[in-house]
């Protein structure tokens, strides 16, 4: 959002926040010192680990012993730097000075002890074979290392308290200045105070941004980002809303508009402090209800746990859990914006889930008393059935929410109501204002409810928090736009009232744009694109099934592992290239794009397998994934062939030549996956990954070529009948 010009010394305060550290320099240098403490810790850990992991009772050459001595000296030097940073922090924080200094003294003593115990000159004699026995007091080194790590941890915790204290102090300064801004009566005084407020907000933006970057908890990080986003937008709103109040002191709507901004900023400032101090005011707890997708995930984990333990939980708890999930689905079924078809399907699947749970419970009771193979298989079948029903329910809920959101964003993309409100205000038309204010309120309610539905199907806690933030933003900003429009309508010639309405409308448009991004991210998570290794085609191995043999992870030797890792690295790079090509396409629903995305996703899970990560645990998992990958490649070639029929002869020939390279590779990969190599598992894996790499290289070329030819068609002003029909149906 661009900052509107303000009086001298005021403008520019609105742009102090960003999506991370804001990059502003502070004079205190405390933040730099604190970071130095943490950075110093990293080499200490690795060096100490090297020292205490040496083998006992071994003879070391002079060269090796000198290396150990260098490690000991390096530890001592690193501790020295660490202590200097700690002492600098202590000198700037008198309330913590004594605690920090004691911890620094302990660290210094431990570092010196380690250096002394690894010093060659302290060793008295050579052994008869001319080699020196490594220092005998390993216990002393371990003791010193423990003391060192303990003291380092103390300093880090104390330094963290310093940072938290600084953020709280900065927040308090901002609040104090905000109180003065609320009571200001003259424009000249406002300019002076707002200039100070701008500087304080810059400092707070810097501190909270650094803290956001340091947070490890993704949920807290998302909450911090949401709170800082509010402060970013509200800073500019505060400027124009306050100026409007000063210009029109007797206007009730102007005061209401300004108060709304102040209230929201105070809540956001408190939220930041809650996150950095990790506590709620007055012992409050997070009472926000769990999302449907999260509930389904936990429920499925509970029923799948029955494979391992039939007495894991009670039948009543399972029934209650499902009922709670289905009760939350009333947000979908009771919504006026849910289509009749979606509502009926959700209710149908809910009933089916209830019935299948009753069947599962019945089999479960039998399994507790009878330990037969048939009962075990029946229990497995019941678990699979209810899991399938819940997956179908998730698909239906996802389709309902995302379709509603997409339609709503498309319908309001031109912002007709906002434009009408601006025009109404300039014309001073109170009657028209009431009409368009009513329309904006309806739009706001739609967006708020849609955000609520999206939260249920978002799939991750950070996205849930983003949905809550969007819901709150539409709720508050919608009302503020109406009050700002009312002020302008009452004072149609007021430039500052017009500027104020523009700022609030920009915030609304920005949130609409953010919601569009949020929708894409939710779709990415659902379809497995956000976390590529979670490709849905990979079956989860079933436990406790008498018909299945347990598969143990294959363990190639170190040389084989190195070769596979090298192959995998190149494969990982190719998936990145493919993703870059996919992102160029405007139509993400295009079949070529979808098949290409699926192949890239599966190839990424193969890459993770070469690193010993991801869901592919055994060679059998890998082979299954490769079979699906080859089949997906053939589907891609069919789509590309269909696309080639729309091209002119030269372009068609060029594309067909590329397709003819990919088809045989798909068939070759299918052959390799079905070939039995008995004990030569590594050889089979090696061949498969090599073929996959070749296919991915061709995929990147095909995606690039298809995109260029599609653009060429569009630039030449012609599209095929097939494309035209598709476009018409979308319209």
Short mmCIF file of C-alpha atoms in Angstrom, two decimals, residues 267-712:
data_model
loop_
_atom_site.label_atom_id
_atom_site.label_comp_id
_atom_site.label_asym_id
_atom_site.label_seq_id
_atom_site.Cartn_x
_atom_site.Cartn_y
_atom_site.Cartn_z
CA UNK A 267 -5.01 -5.31 20.08
CA UNK A 268 -2.21 -6.03 17.55
CA UNK A 269 0.46 -4.58 19.88
CA UNK A 270 -0.81 -6.77 22.73
CA UNK A 271 -0.78 -9.78 20.42
CA UNK A 272 2.93 -9.24 19.64
CA UNK A 273 3.72 -9.13 23.37
CA UNK A 274 1.68 -12.31 23.97
CA UNK A 275 3.77 -14.09 21.35
CA UNK A 276 7.21 -12.93 22.53
CA UNK A 277 6.42 -13.59 26.21
CA UNK A 278 4.53 -16.81 25.41
CA UNK A 279 1.65 -16.01 27.74
CA UNK A 280 -1.96 -14.84 27.65
CA UNK A 281 -3.22 -11.81 29.60
CA UNK A 282 -5.13 -12.68 32.81
CA UNK A 283 -4.52 -16.40 32.28
CA UNK A 284 -6.68 -16.61 29.16
CA UNK A 285 -6.52 -19.74 27.04
CA UNK A 286 -6.90 -20.17 23.32
CA UNK A 287 -10.60 -21.03 22.97
CA UNK A 288 -10.71 -21.02 19.18
CA UNK A 289 -12.40 -24.21 18.01
CA UNK A 290 -10.38 -26.80 16.15
CA UNK A 291 -10.80 -26.88 12.36
CA UNK A 292 -12.66 -29.74 10.65
CA UNK A 293 -9.59 -30.93 8.73
CA UNK A 294 -7.51 -31.01 11.92
CA UNK A 295 -10.31 -32.90 13.68
CA UNK A 296 -10.53 -35.45 10.86
CA UNK A 297 -6.75 -35.91 10.90
CA UNK A 298 -6.73 -36.64 14.65
CA UNK A 299 -9.77 -38.90 14.37
CA UNK A 300 -8.13 -40.97 11.62
CA UNK A 301 -4.97 -41.30 13.72
CA UNK A 302 -7.10 -42.64 16.58
CA UNK A 303 -8.87 -45.27 14.49
CA UNK A 304 -5.62 -46.31 12.79
CA UNK A 305 -4.08 -46.77 16.24
CA UNK A 306 -6.49 -49.70 16.71
CA UNK A 307 -4.24 -51.74 14.40
CA UNK A 308 -1.57 -51.62 17.10
CA UNK A 309 -3.68 -51.54 20.25
CA UNK A 310 -7.35 -52.57 20.50
CA UNK A 311 -7.57 -50.98 23.96
CA UNK A 312 -6.07 -47.64 22.93
CA UNK A 313 -9.28 -45.74 23.78
CA UNK A 314 -12.98 -46.19 24.51
CA UNK A 315 -15.76 -46.57 21.92
CA UNK A 316 -17.61 -43.65 23.52
CA UNK A 317 -14.68 -41.26 23.00
CA UNK A 318 -14.45 -42.21 19.34
CA UNK A 319 -18.18 -41.63 18.81
CA UNK A 320 -18.09 -38.28 20.62
CA UNK A 321 -15.06 -37.16 18.58
CA UNK A 322 -16.85 -37.91 15.30
CA UNK A 323 -20.00 -36.12 16.44
CA UNK A 324 -17.96 -33.01 17.33
CA UNK A 325 -16.45 -33.03 13.83
CA UNK A 326 -19.84 -33.47 12.16
CA UNK A 327 -21.34 -30.74 14.33
CA UNK A 328 -18.74 -28.30 13.04
CA UNK A 329 -19.85 -29.11 9.50
CA UNK A 330 -22.95 -27.08 10.24
CA UNK A 331 -20.80 -24.08 9.27
CA UNK A 332 -21.04 -25.51 5.74
CA UNK A 333 -24.56 -26.96 5.73
CA UNK A 334 -26.15 -23.94 7.47
CA UNK A 335 -24.41 -21.41 5.24
CA UNK A 336 -26.71 -19.55 2.85
CA UNK A 337 -23.86 -19.55 0.32
CA UNK A 338 -23.45 -23.35 0.13
CA UNK A 339 -25.10 -24.78 -2.98
CA UNK A 340 -27.90 -27.35 -2.63
CA UNK A 341 -25.75 -30.05 -4.31
CA UNK A 342 -22.81 -29.51 -1.98
CA UNK A 343 -25.07 -29.44 1.09
CA UNK A 344 -26.78 -32.71 0.16
CA UNK A 345 -23.45 -34.42 -0.55
CA UNK A 346 -21.96 -33.29 2.79
CA UNK A 347 -24.99 -34.56 4.70
CA UNK A 348 -24.89 -37.85 2.80
CA UNK A 349 -21.20 -38.41 3.55
CA UNK A 350 -21.73 -37.45 7.21
CA UNK A 351 -24.44 -40.10 7.57
CA UNK A 352 -22.20 -42.65 5.86
CA UNK A 353 -19.33 -41.87 8.28
CA UNK A 354 -21.64 -42.42 11.26
CA UNK A 355 -22.81 -45.79 9.90
CA UNK A 356 -19.26 -46.94 9.17
CA UNK A 357 -18.12 -45.95 12.65
CA UNK A 358 -20.88 -48.11 14.15
CA UNK A 359 -19.73 -50.99 11.94
CA UNK A 360 -16.13 -50.43 13.03
CA UNK A 361 -17.13 -50.41 16.70
CA UNK A 362 -19.05 -53.68 16.22
CA UNK A 363 -16.03 -55.39 14.64
CA UNK A 364 -13.74 -53.79 17.21
CA UNK A 365 -15.72 -55.36 20.08
CA UNK A 366 -15.47 -58.77 18.39
CA UNK A 367 -11.73 -58.34 17.80
CA UNK A 368 -11.18 -57.73 21.52
CA UNK A 369 -12.62 -61.16 22.36
CA UNK A 370 -11.62 -63.14 19.25
CA UNK A 371 -8.04 -63.13 17.94
CA UNK A 372 -8.73 -64.75 14.57
CA UNK A 373 -7.30 -63.89 11.17
CA UNK A 374 -10.75 -63.20 9.68
CA UNK A 375 -11.66 -60.73 12.44
CA UNK A 376 -8.32 -58.92 11.99
CA UNK A 377 -8.98 -58.60 8.25
CA UNK A 378 -12.55 -57.41 8.89
CA UNK A 379 -11.25 -54.77 11.31
CA UNK A 380 -8.69 -53.62 8.73
CA UNK A 381 -11.46 -53.38 6.12
CA UNK A 382 -13.65 -51.33 8.47
CA UNK A 383 -10.78 -48.93 9.20
CA UNK A 384 -10.11 -48.49 5.48
CA UNK A 385 -13.79 -47.88 4.73
CA UNK A 386 -14.26 -45.12 7.29
CA UNK A 387 -10.92 -43.55 6.29
CA UNK A 388 -12.10 -43.51 2.68
CA UNK A 389 -15.42 -41.89 3.66
CA UNK A 390 -13.63 -39.20 5.66
CA UNK A 391 -11.30 -38.52 2.72
CA UNK A 392 -14.33 -38.13 0.44
CA UNK A 393 -15.85 -35.78 3.00
CA UNK A 394 -12.65 -33.72 3.05
CA UNK A 395 -12.73 -33.47 -0.74
CA UNK A 396 -16.34 -32.28 -0.69
CA UNK A 397 -15.68 -29.67 2.01
CA UNK A 398 -12.58 -28.48 0.17
CA UNK A 399 -14.51 -28.20 -3.09
CA UNK A 400 -17.36 -26.31 -1.38
CA UNK A 401 -15.15 -23.73 0.33
CA UNK A 402 -12.65 -23.14 -2.47
CA UNK A 403 -15.32 -22.89 -5.15
CA UNK A 404 -17.23 -20.34 -3.08
CA UNK A 405 -14.05 -18.34 -2.43
CA UNK A 406 -12.98 -18.41 -6.09
CA UNK A 407 -16.42 -17.29 -7.29
CA UNK A 408 -16.55 -14.53 -4.70
CA UNK A 409 -13.07 -13.20 -5.53
CA UNK A 410 -13.88 -13.24 -9.24
CA UNK A 411 -17.21 -11.47 -8.71
CA UNK A 412 -15.67 -8.69 -6.59
CA UNK A 413 -12.42 -8.33 -8.56
CA UNK A 414 -13.49 -5.03 -10.13
CA UNK A 415 -14.43 -3.45 -6.75
CA UNK A 416 -17.62 -1.88 -8.15
CA UNK A 417 -19.06 -1.15 -4.69
CA UNK A 418 -15.91 0.67 -3.51
CA UNK A 419 -15.89 2.83 -6.63
CA UNK A 420 -19.57 3.61 -6.14
CA UNK A 421 -18.99 4.61 -2.50
CA UNK A 422 -16.19 6.97 -3.52
CA UNK A 423 -18.38 8.57 -6.19
CA UNK A 424 -21.34 8.80 -3.78
CA UNK A 425 -19.14 10.54 -1.21
CA UNK A 426 -17.85 13.14 -3.65
CA UNK A 427 -21.44 13.81 -4.80
CA UNK A 428 -22.70 14.05 -1.19
CA UNK A 429 -25.53 11.63 -1.98
CA UNK A 430 -26.70 10.25 1.40
CA UNK A 431 -29.45 8.12 -0.14
CA UNK A 432 -27.04 6.35 -2.48
CA UNK A 433 -24.59 5.99 0.44
CA UNK A 434 -27.12 3.91 2.38
CA UNK A 435 -27.68 1.67 -0.66
CA UNK A 436 -24.01 0.98 -1.34
CA UNK A 437 -23.14 0.69 2.36
CA UNK A 438 -25.74 -2.08 2.54
CA UNK A 439 -24.15 -3.81 -0.47
CA UNK A 440 -20.67 -3.58 1.07
CA UNK A 441 -22.02 -5.05 4.32
CA UNK A 442 -23.45 -8.00 2.36
CA UNK A 443 -20.11 -8.45 0.59
CA UNK A 444 -18.31 -8.27 3.94
CA UNK A 445 -20.54 -10.98 5.46
CA UNK A 446 -19.92 -13.22 2.45
CA UNK A 447 -16.16 -12.79 2.71
CA UNK A 448 -16.14 -13.30 6.50
CA UNK A 449 -18.14 -16.52 6.21
CA UNK A 450 -15.96 -17.73 3.34
CA UNK A 451 -12.82 -17.14 5.42
CA UNK A 452 -14.44 -19.18 8.20
CA UNK A 453 -15.05 -22.07 5.81
CA UNK A 454 -11.54 -21.80 4.36
CA UNK A 455 -10.11 -22.04 7.85
CA UNK A 456 -11.80 -25.43 8.31
CA UNK A 457 -10.11 -26.82 5.18
CA UNK A 458 -6.80 -24.92 5.28
CA UNK A 459 -4.79 -27.99 6.31
CA UNK A 460 -2.03 -26.29 8.37
CA UNK A 461 -2.01 -24.16 11.52
CA UNK A 462 -0.24 -21.18 9.87
CA UNK A 463 -2.88 -21.09 7.13
CA UNK A 464 -5.64 -21.37 9.74
CA UNK A 465 -4.20 -18.28 11.45
CA UNK A 466 -4.02 -16.47 8.11
CA UNK A 467 -7.72 -17.27 7.52
CA UNK A 468 -8.62 -15.88 10.96
CA UNK A 469 -6.61 -12.74 10.19
CA UNK A 470 -8.43 -12.31 6.85
CA UNK A 471 -11.81 -12.80 8.55
CA UNK A 472 -11.04 -10.16 11.18
CA UNK A 473 -9.66 -7.74 8.59
CA UNK A 474 -12.78 -7.90 6.39
CA UNK A 475 -15.02 -7.55 9.46
CA UNK A 476 -13.26 -4.43 10.77
CA UNK A 477 -12.25 -2.76 7.50
CA UNK A 478 -15.73 -3.14 5.99
CA UNK A 479 -17.26 -1.13 8.82
CA UNK A 480 -14.45 1.44 8.70
CA UNK A 481 -14.96 2.01 4.96
CA UNK A 482 -18.64 2.76 5.60
CA UNK A 483 -17.83 5.29 8.34
CA UNK A 484 -15.14 6.90 6.14
CA UNK A 485 -17.61 7.08 3.23
CA UNK A 486 -20.21 8.66 5.50
CA UNK A 487 -17.72 11.34 6.55
CA UNK A 488 -16.92 12.15 2.91
CA UNK A 489 -20.62 12.25 1.99
CA UNK A 490 -21.25 14.74 4.78
CA UNK A 491 -18.21 16.78 3.67
CA UNK A 492 -17.97 16.13 -0.10
CA UNK A 493 -15.42 18.88 -0.75
CA UNK A 494 -12.98 17.66 1.94
CA UNK A 495 -9.71 16.45 0.40
CA UNK A 496 -8.56 14.77 3.59
CA UNK A 497 -11.88 12.88 3.93
CA UNK A 498 -11.45 11.65 0.36
CA UNK A 499 -7.85 10.64 1.03
CA UNK A 500 -8.99 8.80 4.17
CA UNK A 501 -11.61 6.79 2.25
CA UNK A 502 -9.01 5.95 -0.40
CA UNK A 503 -6.67 4.53 2.25
CA UNK A 504 -9.34 2.25 3.72
CA UNK A 505 -10.44 1.11 0.27
CA UNK A 506 -6.81 0.29 -0.59
CA UNK A 507 -6.61 -1.83 2.58
CA UNK A 508 -9.74 -3.72 1.47
CA UNK A 509 -8.37 -4.31 -2.04
CA UNK A 510 -5.06 -5.45 -0.55
CA UNK A 511 -6.86 -7.99 1.65
CA UNK A 512 -8.81 -9.28 -1.38
CA UNK A 513 -5.47 -9.81 -3.13
CA UNK A 514 -4.06 -11.56 -0.03
CA UNK A 515 -7.11 -13.81 0.06
CA UNK A 516 -6.45 -14.86 -3.52
CA UNK A 517 -2.91 -15.87 -2.52
CA UNK A 518 -4.29 -17.67 0.54
CA UNK A 519 -6.67 -19.67 -1.65
CA UNK A 520 -3.78 -20.81 -3.86
CA UNK A 521 -1.78 -21.86 -0.81
CA UNK A 522 -4.70 -23.87 0.58
CA UNK A 523 -5.11 -25.62 -2.77
CA UNK A 524 -1.38 -26.33 -2.86
CA UNK A 525 -1.48 -27.99 0.56
CA UNK A 526 -4.57 -30.03 -0.31
CA UNK A 527 -3.08 -31.26 -3.58
CA UNK A 528 0.31 -32.01 -2.05
CA UNK A 529 2.20 -29.24 -3.84
CA UNK A 530 3.14 -27.33 -0.69
CA UNK A 531 4.85 -30.36 0.80
CA UNK A 532 5.88 -32.33 -2.26
CA UNK A 533 6.76 -35.50 -0.40
CA UNK A 534 3.11 -35.93 0.62
CA UNK A 535 2.00 -37.12 -2.84
CA UNK A 536 -1.38 -38.79 -2.41
CA UNK A 537 -0.85 -41.65 -4.87
CA UNK A 538 1.56 -43.34 -2.47
CA UNK A 539 -0.32 -45.94 -0.39
CA UNK A 540 0.40 -46.10 3.31
CA UNK A 541 1.56 -49.62 4.29
CA UNK A 542 -1.11 -51.35 6.40
CA UNK A 543 -0.07 -52.85 9.71
CA UNK A 544 -1.29 -56.08 11.34
CA UNK A 545 -2.56 -57.50 8.05
CA UNK A 546 -1.90 -61.22 7.78
CA UNK A 547 -1.71 -61.05 3.99
CA UNK A 548 1.12 -58.50 3.96
CA UNK A 549 4.77 -59.09 4.74
CA UNK A 550 6.50 -56.33 6.64
CA UNK A 551 9.06 -54.54 4.55
CA UNK A 552 12.34 -53.53 6.11
CA UNK A 553 14.16 -50.48 4.81
CA UNK A 554 16.95 -51.43 2.42
CA UNK A 555 20.40 -50.31 3.56
CA UNK A 556 22.91 -49.91 0.71
CA UNK A 557 26.57 -49.63 1.57
CA UNK A 558 28.29 -46.25 1.84
CA UNK A 559 29.51 -46.24 -1.79
CA UNK A 560 26.05 -47.08 -3.09
CA UNK A 561 24.49 -44.47 -0.82
CA UNK A 562 26.85 -41.82 -2.17
CA UNK A 563 25.99 -42.71 -5.77
CA UNK A 564 22.24 -42.65 -5.10
CA UNK A 565 22.55 -39.33 -3.27
CA UNK A 566 24.39 -37.82 -6.25
CA UNK A 567 21.70 -39.04 -8.66
CA UNK A 568 19.02 -37.72 -6.32
CA UNK A 569 20.58 -34.27 -6.08
CA UNK A 570 20.35 -33.80 -9.85
CA UNK A 571 16.77 -35.07 -9.74
CA UNK A 572 15.92 -32.52 -7.04
CA UNK A 573 17.30 -29.70 -9.19
CA UNK A 574 15.20 -30.86 -12.14
CA UNK A 575 12.01 -30.74 -10.03
CA UNK A 576 12.81 -27.10 -9.23
CA UNK A 577 13.22 -26.37 -12.95
CA UNK A 578 9.89 -28.08 -13.67
CA UNK A 579 8.13 -26.08 -10.95
CA UNK A 580 9.51 -22.83 -12.40
CA UNK A 581 8.11 -23.74 -15.82
CA UNK A 582 4.73 -24.67 -14.29
CA UNK A 583 4.46 -21.33 -12.49
CA UNK A 584 4.62 -19.49 -15.83
CA UNK A 585 1.25 -20.91 -16.93
CA UNK A 586 -1.71 -18.64 -16.24
CA UNK A 587 -4.16 -21.55 -16.53
CA UNK A 588 -3.09 -23.80 -13.65
CA UNK A 589 -6.00 -26.17 -14.43
CA UNK A 590 -4.56 -27.04 -17.84
CA UNK A 591 -4.10 -30.83 -18.17
CA UNK A 592 -0.48 -30.47 -19.27
CA UNK A 593 0.23 -28.40 -16.17
CA UNK A 594 -1.57 -30.83 -13.88
CA UNK A 595 0.28 -33.90 -15.17
CA UNK A 596 3.56 -32.00 -15.11
CA UNK A 597 2.94 -30.91 -11.53
CA UNK A 598 2.11 -34.47 -10.48
CA UNK A 599 5.31 -35.80 -12.06
CA UNK A 600 7.39 -33.09 -10.41
CA UNK A 601 5.78 -33.86 -7.05
CA UNK A 602 6.52 -37.58 -7.33
CA UNK A 603 10.06 -36.96 -8.55
CA UNK A 604 10.64 -34.80 -5.47
CA UNK A 605 9.58 -37.65 -3.19
CA UNK A 606 12.13 -39.86 -5.05
CA UNK A 607 14.78 -37.21 -4.40
CA UNK A 608 13.89 -37.29 -0.68
CA UNK A 609 14.21 -41.10 -0.74
CA UNK A 610 17.82 -40.75 -1.90
CA UNK A 611 18.44 -38.63 1.22
CA UNK A 612 16.72 -41.12 3.53
CA UNK A 613 13.78 -38.73 4.05
CA UNK A 614 10.12 -38.48 3.09
CA UNK A 615 7.41 -41.18 3.02
CA UNK A 616 9.27 -43.67 0.77
CA UNK A 617 10.81 -45.99 3.33
CA UNK A 618 11.51 -49.17 1.32
CA UNK A 619 12.45 -50.14 -2.22
CA UNK A 620 8.88 -51.45 -2.59
CA UNK A 621 7.52 -47.96 -1.86
CA UNK A 622 9.92 -46.58 -4.45
CA UNK A 623 8.89 -49.08 -7.13
CA UNK A 624 5.20 -48.32 -6.64
CA UNK A 625 5.83 -44.59 -6.90
CA UNK A 626 7.83 -45.11 -10.11
CA UNK A 627 4.98 -47.15 -11.64
CA UNK A 628 2.59 -44.26 -10.99
CA UNK A 629 5.20 -41.79 -12.26
CA UNK A 630 5.56 -43.67 -15.59
CA UNK A 631 1.77 -43.85 -15.99
CA UNK A 632 1.51 -40.11 -15.32
CA UNK A 633 4.17 -39.50 -17.99
CA UNK A 634 2.08 -41.38 -20.58
CA UNK A 635 -0.98 -39.31 -19.62
CA UNK A 636 1.10 -36.18 -20.15
CA UNK A 637 2.15 -37.30 -23.63
CA UNK A 638 -1.52 -37.89 -24.56
CA UNK A 639 -2.43 -34.36 -23.45
CA UNK A 640 0.51 -32.87 -25.35
CA UNK A 641 -0.47 -34.83 -28.47
CA UNK A 642 -4.01 -33.43 -28.20
CA UNK A 643 -2.54 -29.95 -27.87
CA UNK A 644 -0.29 -30.50 -30.94
CA UNK A 645 -3.39 -30.97 -33.13
CA UNK A 646 -4.15 -27.28 -32.62
CA UNK A 647 -0.75 -26.19 -33.99
CA UNK A 648 0.50 -25.37 -37.46
CA UNK A 649 2.60 -28.00 -39.22
CA UNK A 650 6.11 -26.77 -38.28
CA UNK A 651 5.26 -26.25 -34.61
CA UNK A 652 3.37 -29.53 -34.50
CA UNK A 653 6.36 -31.45 -35.86
CA UNK A 654 8.74 -29.83 -33.35
CA UNK A 655 6.46 -30.79 -30.45
CA UNK A 656 5.88 -34.36 -31.68
CA UNK A 657 9.65 -34.92 -31.86
CA UNK A 658 9.91 -34.12 -28.14
CA UNK A 659 6.93 -36.35 -27.29
CA UNK A 660 8.50 -39.25 -29.17
CA UNK A 661 11.52 -39.02 -26.87
CA UNK A 662 9.39 -39.24 -23.71
CA UNK A 663 7.07 -42.14 -24.63
CA UNK A 664 9.82 -44.83 -24.91
CA UNK A 665 11.34 -43.65 -21.62
CA UNK A 666 7.96 -44.16 -19.88
CA UNK A 667 7.74 -47.72 -21.26
CA UNK A 668 11.35 -48.45 -20.33
CA UNK A 669 10.73 -47.29 -16.75
CA UNK A 670 7.64 -49.51 -16.53
CA UNK A 671 9.73 -52.46 -17.73
CA UNK A 672 12.50 -51.81 -15.21
CA UNK A 673 10.02 -51.58 -12.30
CA UNK A 674 8.54 -54.98 -13.24
CA UNK A 675 11.89 -56.70 -13.77
CA UNK A 676 13.02 -58.90 -10.90
CA UNK A 677 16.69 -58.43 -10.03
CA UNK A 678 16.45 -60.61 -6.90
CA UNK A 679 19.19 -59.44 -4.53
CA UNK A 680 20.42 -56.61 -6.79
CA UNK A 681 18.11 -53.99 -5.27
CA UNK A 682 20.62 -51.17 -5.57
CA UNK A 683 21.10 -51.83 -9.30
CA UNK A 684 17.34 -51.61 -9.84
CA UNK A 685 17.04 -48.38 -7.83
CA UNK A 686 20.00 -46.93 -9.71
CA UNK A 687 18.43 -47.69 -13.11
CA UNK A 688 15.03 -46.34 -12.04
CA UNK A 689 16.37 -43.01 -10.78
CA UNK A 690 18.51 -42.59 -13.90
CA UNK A 691 15.43 -43.12 -16.12
CA UNK A 692 13.41 -40.74 -13.93
CA UNK A 693 16.08 -38.05 -14.32
CA UNK A 694 15.96 -38.38 -18.11
CA UNK A 695 12.17 -38.13 -18.05
CA UNK A 696 12.26 -35.04 -15.82
CA UNK A 697 14.77 -33.34 -18.13
CA UNK A 698 12.39 -33.96 -21.05
CA UNK A 699 9.44 -32.77 -18.95
CA UNK A 700 11.14 -29.42 -18.35
CA UNK A 701 11.76 -29.04 -22.11
CA UNK A 702 8.18 -30.04 -22.96
CA UNK A 703 6.62 -27.63 -20.47
CA UNK A 704 8.75 -24.78 -21.78
CA UNK A 705 8.00 -25.60 -25.43
CA UNK A 706 4.24 -26.01 -24.87
CA UNK A 707 4.10 -22.69 -23.02
CA UNK A 708 5.93 -20.87 -25.83
CA UNK A 709 3.67 -22.42 -28.51
CA UNK A 710 0.56 -21.55 -26.51
CA UNK A 711 1.71 -17.93 -26.21
CA UNK A 712 2.50 -17.90 -29.92
#
